[in-house]
Amino acid sequence: NYSIPGVLKNAIDWASRTPKDSPLNGKPLAIMGASAGGSGTMRAQMHLRQVCVLTNMFPLNRPEIYVMRAAEKFDAQGRLTDEPTRQRVRELLVALRDWTHRLRGEQKSF
């Protein structure tokens, strides 16, 4: 419904108290989502980015992962079977690794 699930928002709210002592403060963040419909959590991800402002988390801008029509891309055991989507998730994880090192002021050595 154009937003993040209430359980996720509640967990972020609890973890971010008090703001100056929050374990979320200054943390890198990768966002991805899956949905049964055609928008693949686009609006929810935008809302989560808004939440990151107050918590001072640093979301990775790209790549964006919107898994649309997820029922067609996961098997009965919940394993991602769609190879193009698997590749995009790999790219996201590599980008998150690099973003984390960048935020720490580290040079890439891989």
Coordinates of N, CA and C in Angstrom, one line a residue:
N1 N 0.8 -1.2 0.0 CA 0.0 0.0 0.0 C 0.9 1.3 0.0
Y2 N 1.9 1.3 -0.9 CA 2.7 2.5 -1.1 C 3.7 2.8 0.1
S3 N 3.9 1.8 1.0 CA 4.7 2.1 2.1 C 5.4 0.8 2.6
I4 N 6.3 1.0 3.6 CA 7.0 -0.2 4.1 C 6.0 -0.9 5.1
P5 N 6.3 -2.2 5.3 CA 5.4 -2.9 6.3 C 5.6 -2.3 7.7
G6 N 4.5 -2.3 8.4 CA 4.4 -1.7 9.8 C 5.5 -2.4 10.7
V7 N 5.7 -3.7 10.5 CA 6.7 -4.4 11.4 C 8.1 -3.8 11.1
L8 N 8.4 -3.6 9.9 CA 9.7 -3.0 9.6 C 9.9 -1.6 10.1
K9 N 8.8 -0.8 10.0 CA 8.9 0.6 10.5 C 9.0 0.5 12.0
N10 N 8.3 -0.3 12.7 CA 8.3 -0.4 14.1 C 9.8 -0.8 14.6
A11 N 10.3 -1.8 13.9 CA 11.7 -2.3 14.2 C 12.7 -1.1 14.1
I12 N 12.6 -0.4 13.0 CA 13.5 0.8 12.8 C 13.3 1.8 13.9
D13 N 12.0 2.1 14.2 CA 11.7 3.1 15.3 C 12.4 2.6 16.6
W14 N 12.2 1.4 17.0 CA 12.8 0.9 18.2 C 14.3 1.0 18.2
A15 N 14.9 0.5 17.1 CA 16.4 0.5 17.0 C 17.0 1.9 17.0
S16 N 16.2 2.9 16.5 CA 16.8 4.2 16.4 C 16.6 5.1 17.6
R17 N 16.2 4.5 18.7 CA 16.0 5.2 20.0 C 17.2 4.9 20.9
T18 N 17.8 5.9 21.5 CA 17.8 7.3 21.2 C 18.7 7.6 19.9
P19 N 18.3 8.6 19.2 CA 19.0 8.8 17.9 C 20.6 8.9 18.0
K20 N 21.1 9.6 19.0 CA 22.5 9.7 19.1 C 23.2 8.4 19.5
D21 N 22.5 7.4 20.1 CA 23.1 6.1 20.4 C 22.6 5.0 19.5
S22 N 21.9 5.3 18.5 CA 21.3 4.3 17.6 C 22.4 3.5 16.9
P23 N 22.2 2.2 16.9 CA 23.1 1.3 16.1 C 22.9 1.5 14.6
L24 N 21.9 2.2 14.2 CA 21.6 2.4 12.8 C 22.4 3.7 12.3
N25 N 22.8 4.5 13.2 CA 23.4 5.8 12.8 C 24.7 5.6 12.0
G26 N 24.7 6.2 10.8 CA 25.8 6.1 9.9 C 26.1 4.8 9.2
K27 N 25.1 3.9 9.3 CA 25.3 2.6 8.6 C 24.9 2.6 7.2
P28 N 25.7 1.9 6.3 CA 25.3 1.7 4.9 C 24.1 0.7 4.9
L29 N 23.3 0.9 3.8 CA 22.1 0.1 3.7 C 21.8 -0.2 2.2
A30 N 21.5 -1.4 1.9 CA 21.1 -1.8 0.6 C 19.6 -2.1 0.7
I31 N 18.8 -1.8 -0.3 CA 17.4 -2.0 -0.3 C 17.0 -2.8 -1.5
M32 N 16.2 -3.8 -1.3 CA 15.6 -4.6 -2.4 C 14.3 -5.1 -1.9
G33 N 13.4 -5.4 -2.9 CA 12.1 -5.9 -2.5 C 11.5 -6.7 -3.6
A34 N 10.5 -7.5 -3.2 CA 9.8 -8.4 -4.1 C 8.3 -8.2 -3.8
S35 N 7.5 -8.3 -4.9 CA 6.1 -8.2 -4.7 C 5.4 -9.1 -5.8
A36 N 4.1 -9.4 -5.6 CA 3.4 -10.2 -6.5 C 3.0 -9.3 -7.7
G37 N 2.9 -8.0 -7.6 CA 2.4 -7.2 -8.6 C 3.5 -6.7 -9.5
G38 N 3.2 -5.7 -10.3 CA 4.0 -5.2 -11.4 C 5.0 -4.0 -10.9
S39 N 4.8 -3.5 -9.7 CA 5.7 -2.4 -9.3 C 6.9 -2.8 -8.5
G40 N 6.8 -4.0 -8.0 CA 8.0 -4.6 -7.3 C 8.5 -3.8 -6.1
T41 N 7.7 -3.2 -5.4 CA 8.0 -2.5 -4.1 C 8.6 -1.1 -4.4
M42 N 8.4 -0.5 -5.5 CA 9.1 0.8 -5.8 C 8.7 1.8 -4.8
R43 N 7.4 2.0 -4.6 CA 7.0 3.0 -3.7 C 7.4 2.8 -2.2
A44 N 7.4 1.5 -1.8 CA 7.8 1.1 -0.5 C 9.3 1.5 -0.3
Q45 N 10.1 1.2 -1.3 CA 11.5 1.5 -1.2 C 11.8 3.0 -1.2
M46 N 11.0 3.8 -1.9 CA 11.1 5.3 -1.8 C 10.8 5.7 -0.3
H47 N 9.8 5.1 0.2 CA 9.4 5.5 1.6 C 10.5 5.1 2.6
L48 N 11.1 3.9 2.4 CA 12.2 3.5 3.3 C 13.4 4.5 3.2
R49 N 13.6 5.0 2.0 CA 14.7 6.0 1.9 C 14.4 7.2 2.7
Q50 N 13.1 7.6 2.8 CA 12.7 8.8 3.6 C 13.0 8.5 5.0
V51 N 12.7 7.3 5.5 CA 12.9 6.9 6.9 C 14.4 7.0 7.2
C52 N 15.3 6.7 6.2 CA 16.7 6.7 6.4 C 17.3 8.1 6.8
V53 N 16.6 9.1 6.4 CA 17.0 10.5 6.7 C 17.1 10.7 8.2
L54 N 16.1 10.4 8.9 CA 16.1 10.7 10.4 C 17.0 9.7 11.1
T55 N 17.1 8.5 10.6 CA 18.0 7.5 11.3 C 19.4 7.6 10.9
N56 N 19.7 8.5 9.9 CA 21.1 8.7 9.5 C 21.7 7.5 8.9
M57 N 20.9 6.6 8.3 CA 21.5 5.5 7.5 C 21.8 6.0 6.1
F58 N 22.7 5.3 5.5 CA 23.2 5.8 4.1 C 22.8 4.7 3.1
P59 N 21.6 4.9 2.5 CA 21.2 3.9 1.5 C 22.1 4.0 0.2
L60 N 22.4 2.9 -0.3 CA 23.0 2.7 -1.6 C 22.0 3.2 -2.7
N61 N 22.4 4.0 -3.6 CA 21.5 4.5 -4.6 C 21.2 3.5 -5.7
R62 N 22.3 2.8 -6.2 CA 22.1 1.9 -7.3 C 23.0 0.7 -7.1
P63 N 22.7 -0.5 -7.5 CA 21.5 -0.7 -8.4 C 20.2 -0.8 -7.5
E64 N 19.1 -0.5 -8.1 CA 17.8 -0.7 -7.4 C 17.3 -2.1 -7.8
I65 N 16.8 -2.8 -6.9 CA 16.2 -4.1 -7.1 C 14.7 -4.2 -6.8
Y66 N 13.9 -4.3 -7.8 CA 12.5 -4.4 -7.7 C 12.1 -5.7 -8.4
V67 N 11.8 -6.7 -7.6 CA 11.5 -8.0 -8.1 C 9.9 -8.0 -8.3
M68 N 9.6 -7.9 -9.6 CA 8.1 -7.9 -9.9 C 7.7 -9.3 -10.2
R69 N 6.4 -9.5 -9.9 CA 5.8 -10.9 -10.2 C 6.7 -12.0 -9.5
A70 N 6.9 -11.8 -8.3 CA 7.9 -12.6 -7.5 C 7.5 -14.1 -7.6
A71 N 6.2 -14.4 -7.6 CA 5.8 -15.8 -7.6 C 6.3 -16.6 -8.8
E72 N 6.7 -15.9 -9.9 CA 7.2 -16.5 -11.1 C 8.8 -16.7 -10.9
K73 N 9.4 -16.1 -9.9 CA 10.8 -16.1 -9.8 C 11.4 -16.8 -8.7
F74 N 10.5 -17.4 -7.8 CA 10.9 -18.2 -6.7 C 10.3 -19.5 -6.8
D75 N 11.0 -20.6 -6.3 CA 10.4 -21.9 -6.3 C 9.6 -22.1 -5.0
A76 N 9.0 -23.3 -4.8 CA 8.2 -23.6 -3.7 C 8.9 -23.5 -2.4
Q77 N 10.3 -23.7 -2.4 CA 11.1 -23.6 -1.2 C 11.6 -22.2 -0.9
G78 N 11.2 -21.2 -1.7 CA 11.5 -19.8 -1.5 C 12.9 -19.5 -2.1
R79 N 13.4 -20.3 -3.0 CA 14.7 -20.0 -3.6 C 14.5 -19.2 -4.9
L80 N 15.3 -18.2 -5.0 CA 15.3 -17.4 -6.2 C 15.8 -18.2 -7.4
T81 N 15.0 -18.4 -8.4 CA 15.4 -19.2 -9.6 C 15.6 -18.4 -10.8
D82 N 15.2 -17.2 -10.8 CA 15.3 -16.3 -12.0 C 16.7 -15.8 -12.1
E83 N 17.5 -16.3 -13.1 CA 18.9 -15.9 -13.2 C 19.2 -14.4 -13.4
P84 N 18.4 -13.7 -14.2 CA 18.7 -12.3 -14.3 C 18.5 -11.6 -13.0
T85 N 17.5 -12.0 -12.2 CA 17.3 -11.4 -10.9 C 18.4 -11.8 -10.0
R86 N 18.9 -13.0 -10.0 CA 20.0 -13.4 -9.2 C 21.3 -12.6 -9.5
Q87 N 21.5 -12.3 -10.8 CA 22.6 -11.5 -11.2 C 22.5 -10.1 -10.6
R88 N 21.3 -9.5 -10.6 CA 21.1 -8.2 -10.1 C 21.3 -8.1 -8.6
V89 N 20.9 -9.2 -7.9 CA 21.2 -9.3 -6.5 C 22.7 -9.3 -6.2
R90 N 23.4 -10.1 -7.0 CA 24.9 -10.2 -6.9 C 25.5 -8.8 -7.0
E91 N 25.0 -8.1 -8.0 CA 25.5 -6.7 -8.3 C 25.2 -5.8 -7.1
L92 N 24.1 -5.9 -6.5 CA 23.7 -5.1 -5.4 C 24.6 -5.4 -4.2
L93 N 24.9 -6.7 -3.9 CA 25.8 -7.1 -2.8 C 27.2 -6.6 -3.0
V94 N 27.7 -6.6 -4.3 CA 29.1 -6.1 -4.6 C 29.1 -4.6 -4.3
A95 N 28.0 -3.9 -4.8 CA 27.9 -2.5 -4.7 C 27.8 -2.1 -3.2
L96 N 27.1 -2.9 -2.4 CA 27.0 -2.6 -0.9 C 28.4 -2.8 -0.3
R97 N 29.1 -3.8 -0.7 CA 30.5 -4.0 -0.1 C 31.3 -2.8 -0.5
D98 N 31.3 -2.3 -1.7 CA 32.1 -1.2 -2.1 C 31.7 0.1 -1.4
W99 N 30.4 0.3 -1.3 CA 29.8 1.4 -0.6 C 30.3 1.5 0.9
T100 N 30.2 0.3 1.5 CA 30.6 0.2 2.9 C 32.1 0.6 3.1
H101 N 33.0 0.1 2.2 CA 34.4 0.5 2.3 C 34.6 2.0 2.0
R102 N 33.8 2.5 1.1 CA 33.9 3.9 0.8 C 33.5 4.8 2.0
L103 N 32.4 4.4 2.6 CA 32.0 5.2 3.8 C 33.0 5.1 4.9
R104 N 33.7 4.0 5.0 CA 34.8 3.9 6.0 C 36.1 4.6 5.6
G105 N 36.1 5.1 4.4 CA 37.3 5.7 3.9 C 38.4 4.8 3.5
E106 N 38.0 3.5 3.2 CA 39.0 2.5 2.9 C 39.1 2.5 1.4
Q107 N 40.3 2.1 0.9 CA 40.5 1.9 -0.5 C 40.1 0.4 -0.8
K108 N 39.6 0.2 -2.0 CA 39.3 -1.1 -2.5 C 40.6 -1.9 -2.7
S109 N 40.7 -3.1 -2.2 CA 41.9 -3.9 -2.4 C 41.5 -5.3 -2.9
F110 N 40.4 -5.3 -3.7 CA 40.0 -6.6 -4.3 C 39.8 -6.5 -5.7

